[in-house]
mmCIF file of C-alpha atoms in Angstrom:
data_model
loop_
_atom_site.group_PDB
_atom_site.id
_atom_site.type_symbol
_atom_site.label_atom_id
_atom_site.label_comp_id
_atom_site.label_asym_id
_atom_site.label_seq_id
_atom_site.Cartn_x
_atom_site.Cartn_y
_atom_site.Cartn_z
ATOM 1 C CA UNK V 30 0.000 0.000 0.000
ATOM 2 C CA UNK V 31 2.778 2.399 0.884
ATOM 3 C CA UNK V 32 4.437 1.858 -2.531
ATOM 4 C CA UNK V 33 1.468 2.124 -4.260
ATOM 5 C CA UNK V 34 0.466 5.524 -2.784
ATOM 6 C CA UNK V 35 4.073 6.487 -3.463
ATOM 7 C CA UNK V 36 3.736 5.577 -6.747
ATOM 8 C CA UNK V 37 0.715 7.456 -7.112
ATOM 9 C CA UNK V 38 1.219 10.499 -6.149
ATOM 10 C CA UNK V 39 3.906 11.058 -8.628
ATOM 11 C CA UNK V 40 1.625 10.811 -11.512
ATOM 12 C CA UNK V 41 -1.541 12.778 -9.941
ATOM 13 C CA UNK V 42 0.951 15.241 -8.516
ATOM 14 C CA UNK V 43 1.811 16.353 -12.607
ATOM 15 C CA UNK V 44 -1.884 15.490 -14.306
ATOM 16 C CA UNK V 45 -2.953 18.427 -11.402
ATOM 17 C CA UNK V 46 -0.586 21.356 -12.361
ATOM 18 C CA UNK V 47 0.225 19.996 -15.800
ATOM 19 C CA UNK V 48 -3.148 17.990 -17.076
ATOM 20 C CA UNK V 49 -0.693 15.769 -18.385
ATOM 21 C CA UNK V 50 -1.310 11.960 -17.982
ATOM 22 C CA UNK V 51 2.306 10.255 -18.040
ATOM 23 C CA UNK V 52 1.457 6.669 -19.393
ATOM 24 C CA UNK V 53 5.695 6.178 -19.277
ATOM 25 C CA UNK V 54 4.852 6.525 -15.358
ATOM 26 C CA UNK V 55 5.062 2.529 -14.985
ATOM 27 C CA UNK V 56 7.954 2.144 -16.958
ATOM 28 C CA UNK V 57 10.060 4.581 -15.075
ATOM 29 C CA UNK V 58 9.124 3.010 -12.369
ATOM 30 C CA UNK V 59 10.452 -0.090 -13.749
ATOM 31 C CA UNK V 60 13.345 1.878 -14.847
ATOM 32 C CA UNK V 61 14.096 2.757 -11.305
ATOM 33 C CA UNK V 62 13.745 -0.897 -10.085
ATOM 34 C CA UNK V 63 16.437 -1.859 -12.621
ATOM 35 C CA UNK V 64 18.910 1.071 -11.697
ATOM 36 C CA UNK V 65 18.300 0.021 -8.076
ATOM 37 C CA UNK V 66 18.723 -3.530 -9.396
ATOM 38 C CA UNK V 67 22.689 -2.853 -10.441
ATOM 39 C CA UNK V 68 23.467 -0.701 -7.810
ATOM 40 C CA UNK V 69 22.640 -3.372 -5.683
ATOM 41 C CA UNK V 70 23.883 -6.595 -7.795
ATOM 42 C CA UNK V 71 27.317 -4.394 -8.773
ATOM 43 C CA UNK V 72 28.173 -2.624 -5.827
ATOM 44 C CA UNK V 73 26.201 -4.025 -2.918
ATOM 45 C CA UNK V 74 24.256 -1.278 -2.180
ATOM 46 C CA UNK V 75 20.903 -1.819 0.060
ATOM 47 C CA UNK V 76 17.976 -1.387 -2.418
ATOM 48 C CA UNK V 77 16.635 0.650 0.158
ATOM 49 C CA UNK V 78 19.261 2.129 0.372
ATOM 50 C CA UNK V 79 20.111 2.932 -3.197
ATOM 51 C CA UNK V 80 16.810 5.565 -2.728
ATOM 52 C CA UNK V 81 19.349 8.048 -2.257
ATOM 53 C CA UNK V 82 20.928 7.661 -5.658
ATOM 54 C CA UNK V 83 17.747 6.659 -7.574
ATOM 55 C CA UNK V 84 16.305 9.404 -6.688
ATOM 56 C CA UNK V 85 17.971 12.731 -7.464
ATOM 57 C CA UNK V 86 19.137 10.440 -10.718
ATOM 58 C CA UNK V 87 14.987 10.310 -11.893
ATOM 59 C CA UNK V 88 14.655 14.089 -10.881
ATOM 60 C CA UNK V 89 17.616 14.617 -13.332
ATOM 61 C CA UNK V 90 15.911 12.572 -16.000
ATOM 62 C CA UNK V 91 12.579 13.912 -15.425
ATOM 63 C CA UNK V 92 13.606 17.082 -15.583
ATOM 64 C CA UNK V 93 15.370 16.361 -18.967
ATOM 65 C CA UNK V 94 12.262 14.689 -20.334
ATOM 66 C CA UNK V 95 10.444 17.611 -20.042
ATOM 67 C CA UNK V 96 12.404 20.115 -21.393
ATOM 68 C CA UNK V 97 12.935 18.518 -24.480
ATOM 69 C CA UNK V 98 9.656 16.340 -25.047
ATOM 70 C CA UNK V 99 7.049 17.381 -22.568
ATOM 71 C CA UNK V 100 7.256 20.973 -22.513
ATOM 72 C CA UNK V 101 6.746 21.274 -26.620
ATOM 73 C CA UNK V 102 2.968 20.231 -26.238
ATOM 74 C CA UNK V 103 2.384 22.638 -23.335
ATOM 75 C CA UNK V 104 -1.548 23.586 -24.248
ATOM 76 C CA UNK V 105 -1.991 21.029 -26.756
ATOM 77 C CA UNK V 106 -4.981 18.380 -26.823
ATOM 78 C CA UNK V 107 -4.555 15.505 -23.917
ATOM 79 C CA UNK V 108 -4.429 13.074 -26.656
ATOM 80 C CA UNK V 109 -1.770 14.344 -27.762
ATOM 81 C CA UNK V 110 0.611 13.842 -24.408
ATOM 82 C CA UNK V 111 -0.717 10.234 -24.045
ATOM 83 C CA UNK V 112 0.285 9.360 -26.942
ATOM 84 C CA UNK V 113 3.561 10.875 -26.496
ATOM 85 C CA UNK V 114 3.877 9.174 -22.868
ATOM 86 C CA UNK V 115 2.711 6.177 -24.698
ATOM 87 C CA UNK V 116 5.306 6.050 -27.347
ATOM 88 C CA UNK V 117 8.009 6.681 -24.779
ATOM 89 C CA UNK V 118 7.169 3.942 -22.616
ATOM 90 C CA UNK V 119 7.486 1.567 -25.490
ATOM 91 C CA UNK V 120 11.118 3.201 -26.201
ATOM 92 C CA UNK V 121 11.808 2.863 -22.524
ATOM 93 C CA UNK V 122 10.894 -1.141 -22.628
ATOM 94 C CA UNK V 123 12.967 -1.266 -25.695
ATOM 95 C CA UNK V 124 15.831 0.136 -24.146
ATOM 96 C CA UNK V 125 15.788 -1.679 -20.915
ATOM 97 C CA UNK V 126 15.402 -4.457 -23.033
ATOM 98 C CA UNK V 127 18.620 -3.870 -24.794
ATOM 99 C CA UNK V 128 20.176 -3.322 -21.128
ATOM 100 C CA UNK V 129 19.214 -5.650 -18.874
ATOM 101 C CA UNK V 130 17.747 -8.343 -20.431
ATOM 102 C CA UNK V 131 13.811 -9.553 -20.950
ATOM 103 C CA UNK V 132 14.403 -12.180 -18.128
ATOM 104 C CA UNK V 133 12.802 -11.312 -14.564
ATOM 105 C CA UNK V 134 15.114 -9.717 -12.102
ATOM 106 C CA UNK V 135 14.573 -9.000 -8.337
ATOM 107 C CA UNK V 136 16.867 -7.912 -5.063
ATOM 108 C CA UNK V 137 17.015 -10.110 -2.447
ATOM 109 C CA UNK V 138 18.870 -8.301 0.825
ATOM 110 C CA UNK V 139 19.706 -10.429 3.577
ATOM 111 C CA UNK V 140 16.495 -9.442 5.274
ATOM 112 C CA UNK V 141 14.423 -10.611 2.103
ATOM 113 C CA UNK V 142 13.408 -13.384 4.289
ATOM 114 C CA UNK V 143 13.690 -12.960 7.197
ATOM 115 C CA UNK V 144 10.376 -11.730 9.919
ATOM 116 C CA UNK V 145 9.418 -9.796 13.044
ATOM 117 C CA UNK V 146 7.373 -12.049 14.751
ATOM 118 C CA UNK V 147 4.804 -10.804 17.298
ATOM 119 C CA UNK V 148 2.957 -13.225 18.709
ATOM 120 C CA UNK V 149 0.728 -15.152 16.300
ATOM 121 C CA UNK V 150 1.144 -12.220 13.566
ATOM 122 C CA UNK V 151 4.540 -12.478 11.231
ATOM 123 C CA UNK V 152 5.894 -9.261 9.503
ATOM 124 C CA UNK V 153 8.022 -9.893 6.668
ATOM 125 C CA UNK V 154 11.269 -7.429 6.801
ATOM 126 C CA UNK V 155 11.102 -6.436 3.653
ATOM 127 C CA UNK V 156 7.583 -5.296 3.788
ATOM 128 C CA UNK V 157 7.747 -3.237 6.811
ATOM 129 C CA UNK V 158 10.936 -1.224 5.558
ATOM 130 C CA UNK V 159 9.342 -0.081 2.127
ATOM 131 C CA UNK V 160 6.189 0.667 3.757
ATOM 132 C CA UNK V 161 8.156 2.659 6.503
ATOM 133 C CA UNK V 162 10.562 4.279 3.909
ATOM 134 C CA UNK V 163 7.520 5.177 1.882
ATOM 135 C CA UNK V 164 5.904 6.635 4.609
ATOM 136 C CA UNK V 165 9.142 8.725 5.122
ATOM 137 C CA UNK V 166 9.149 9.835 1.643
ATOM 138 C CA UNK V 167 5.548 10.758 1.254
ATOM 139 C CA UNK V 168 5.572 12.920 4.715
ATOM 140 C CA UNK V 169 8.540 14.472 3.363
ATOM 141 C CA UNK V 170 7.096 15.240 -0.264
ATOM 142 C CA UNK V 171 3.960 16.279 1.988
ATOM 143 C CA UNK V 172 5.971 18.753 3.685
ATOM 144 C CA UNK V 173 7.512 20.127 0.639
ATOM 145 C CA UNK V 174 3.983 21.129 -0.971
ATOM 146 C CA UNK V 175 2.420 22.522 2.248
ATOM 147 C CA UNK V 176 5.953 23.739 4.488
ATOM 148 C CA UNK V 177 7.520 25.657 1.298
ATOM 149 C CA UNK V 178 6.856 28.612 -1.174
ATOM 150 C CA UNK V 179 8.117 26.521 -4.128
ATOM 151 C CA UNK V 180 5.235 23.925 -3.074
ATOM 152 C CA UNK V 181 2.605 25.948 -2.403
ATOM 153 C CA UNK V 182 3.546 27.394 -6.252
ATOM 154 C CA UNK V 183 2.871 24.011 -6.978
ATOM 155 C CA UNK V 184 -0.727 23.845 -5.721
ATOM 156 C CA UNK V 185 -1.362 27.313 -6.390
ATOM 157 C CA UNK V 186 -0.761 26.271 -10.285
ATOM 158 C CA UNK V 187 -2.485 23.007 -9.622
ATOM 159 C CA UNK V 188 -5.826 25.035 -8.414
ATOM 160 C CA UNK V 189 -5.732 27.564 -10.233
ATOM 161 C CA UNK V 190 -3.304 28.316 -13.282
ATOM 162 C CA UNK V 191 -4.742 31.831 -14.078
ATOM 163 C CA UNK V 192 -4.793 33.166 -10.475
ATOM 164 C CA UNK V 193 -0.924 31.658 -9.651
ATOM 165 C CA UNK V 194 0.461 33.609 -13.157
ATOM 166 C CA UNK V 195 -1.517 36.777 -11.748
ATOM 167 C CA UNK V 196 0.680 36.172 -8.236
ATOM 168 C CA UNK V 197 3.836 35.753 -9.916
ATOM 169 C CA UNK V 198 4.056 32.343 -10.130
ATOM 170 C CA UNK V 199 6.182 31.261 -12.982
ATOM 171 C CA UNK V 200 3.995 28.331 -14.665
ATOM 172 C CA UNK V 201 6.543 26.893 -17.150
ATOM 173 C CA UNK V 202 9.647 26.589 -14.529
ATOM 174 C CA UNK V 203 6.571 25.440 -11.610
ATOM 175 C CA UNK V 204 5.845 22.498 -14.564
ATOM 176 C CA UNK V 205 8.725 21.382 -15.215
ATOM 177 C CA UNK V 206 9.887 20.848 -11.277
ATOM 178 C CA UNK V 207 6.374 19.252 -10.790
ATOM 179 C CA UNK V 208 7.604 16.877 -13.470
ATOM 180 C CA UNK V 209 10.406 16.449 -12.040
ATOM 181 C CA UNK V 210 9.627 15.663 -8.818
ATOM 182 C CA UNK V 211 6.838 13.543 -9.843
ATOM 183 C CA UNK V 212 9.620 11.294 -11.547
ATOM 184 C CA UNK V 213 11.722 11.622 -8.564
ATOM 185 C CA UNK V 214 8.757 9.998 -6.493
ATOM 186 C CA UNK V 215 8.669 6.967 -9.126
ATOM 187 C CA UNK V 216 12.757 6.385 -8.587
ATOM 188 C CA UNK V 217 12.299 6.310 -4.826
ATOM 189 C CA UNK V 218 8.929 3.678 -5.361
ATOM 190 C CA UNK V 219 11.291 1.768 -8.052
ATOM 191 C CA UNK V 220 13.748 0.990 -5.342
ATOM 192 C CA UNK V 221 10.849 -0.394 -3.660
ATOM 193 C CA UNK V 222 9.441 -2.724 -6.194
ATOM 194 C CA UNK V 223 12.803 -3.667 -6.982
ATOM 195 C CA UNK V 224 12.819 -6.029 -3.329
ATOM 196 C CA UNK V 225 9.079 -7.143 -3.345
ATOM 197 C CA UNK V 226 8.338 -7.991 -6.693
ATOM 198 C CA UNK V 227 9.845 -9.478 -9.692
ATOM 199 C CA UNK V 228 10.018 -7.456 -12.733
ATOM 200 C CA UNK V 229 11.177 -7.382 -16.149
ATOM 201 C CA UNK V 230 10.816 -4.807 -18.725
ATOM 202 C CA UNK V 231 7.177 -5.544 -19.998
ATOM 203 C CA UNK V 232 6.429 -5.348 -16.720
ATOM 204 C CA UNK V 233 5.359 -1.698 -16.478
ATOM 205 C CA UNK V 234 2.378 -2.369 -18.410
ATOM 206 C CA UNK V 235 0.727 -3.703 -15.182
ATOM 207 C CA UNK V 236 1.923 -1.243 -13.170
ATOM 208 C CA UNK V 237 0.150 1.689 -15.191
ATOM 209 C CA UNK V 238 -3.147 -0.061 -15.406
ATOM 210 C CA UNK V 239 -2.944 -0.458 -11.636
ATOM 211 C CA UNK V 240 -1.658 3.167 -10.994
ATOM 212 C CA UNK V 241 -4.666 4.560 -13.607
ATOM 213 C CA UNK V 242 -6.622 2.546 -11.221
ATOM 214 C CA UNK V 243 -5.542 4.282 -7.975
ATOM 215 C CA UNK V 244 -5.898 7.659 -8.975
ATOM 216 C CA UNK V 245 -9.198 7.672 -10.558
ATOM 217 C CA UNK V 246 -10.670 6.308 -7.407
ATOM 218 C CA UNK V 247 -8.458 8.971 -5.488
ATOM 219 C CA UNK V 248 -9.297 11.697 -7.447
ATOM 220 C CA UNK V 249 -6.669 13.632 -10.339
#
């Protein structure tokens, strides 16, 4: 559940200042298990742990994405960014492909299986860290938006675009940091998926439809 609303709030976080649904959403998030993937098969480096690097790394990238692909269609018909998004998650697939492989990959830690037992009830590890590091990150995201100028720019734009430009509020730089943070919230959820679930490059096609799922019962 924690990964999930991570996951989330990413891609309702730019659909509400941008109107932008980001159909590559799932397979950034897939690239993000796959980065934390290496880090941890190459260097040793706690999936968990690796949030720290996947992270700023997916801001980066986000950032980039927009700039150069997003930011073009700026006012243009929604059709037109999904199939955009749509295109790019195919590239994406294509690419992991190329990189990693079309066989399943997953990180086992040393705590993948191991438990806290209370009593009767039996918490796997690995499912109480990522739902306590996703709590982390989500307060902390939380705090940006309401605890900061730069993310109350963010909902200002999200509620009302006309009103935040008449404020001052720079729309095209408040866009593309929503972007990129929104990205930055599916490298930190990557690392996550990465040590619950198996994955493989197709995989993000699953994740979408279930993420579509979440935030039309949420709300945009």
């Amino acid at each position: 559940g924690g990964v999930y609303a991570l996951f989330a709030s990413g891609l309702t976080l730019i659909f509400g200042v941008m109107k932008v649904i980001n159909i590559a959403h799932g397979a950034l998030l897939i690239l993000g298990a796959f980065l934390t993937f290496t880090l941890w098969d190459e260097l040793g480096i706690d999936p968990l742990a690796a949030i720290l690097i996947t992270t700023p790394l997916m801001f980066a990238f986000g950032w980039v994405m927009y700039s150069t692909l997003i930011r073009p269609l700026r006012g243009a018909p929604l059709s037109s960014t999904v199939l955009l998004t749509f295109g790019l998650a195919l590239v994406f697939e294509g690419v992991m492909g190329l990189v990693w492989g079309n066989q399943s990959h997953s990180a086992r830690p040393s705590y993948f299986n191991e438990s806290f037992e209370l009593g009767s009830v039996i918490l796997p590890k690995a499912q109480v860290y990522t739902c306590a590091v996703a709590i982390v990150v989500l307060t902390l995201l939380y705090l940006f938006l309401t605890r900061t100028w730069t993310g109350r720019a963010i909902r200002a734009a999200s509620a009302n675009t006309q009103g935040a430009t008449l404020v001052g509020v720079n729309i095209a730089g408040v866009s593309a940091l929503t972007f990129a943070v929104g990205i930055a919230t599916v490298g930190a959820a990557g690392s996550m998926v990465s040590v619950l679930y198996p994955f493989l490059p197709g995989s993000h096609y699953i994740w979408i439809a279930r993420v579509l799922s979440i935030i039309v019962l949420g709300g945009l």
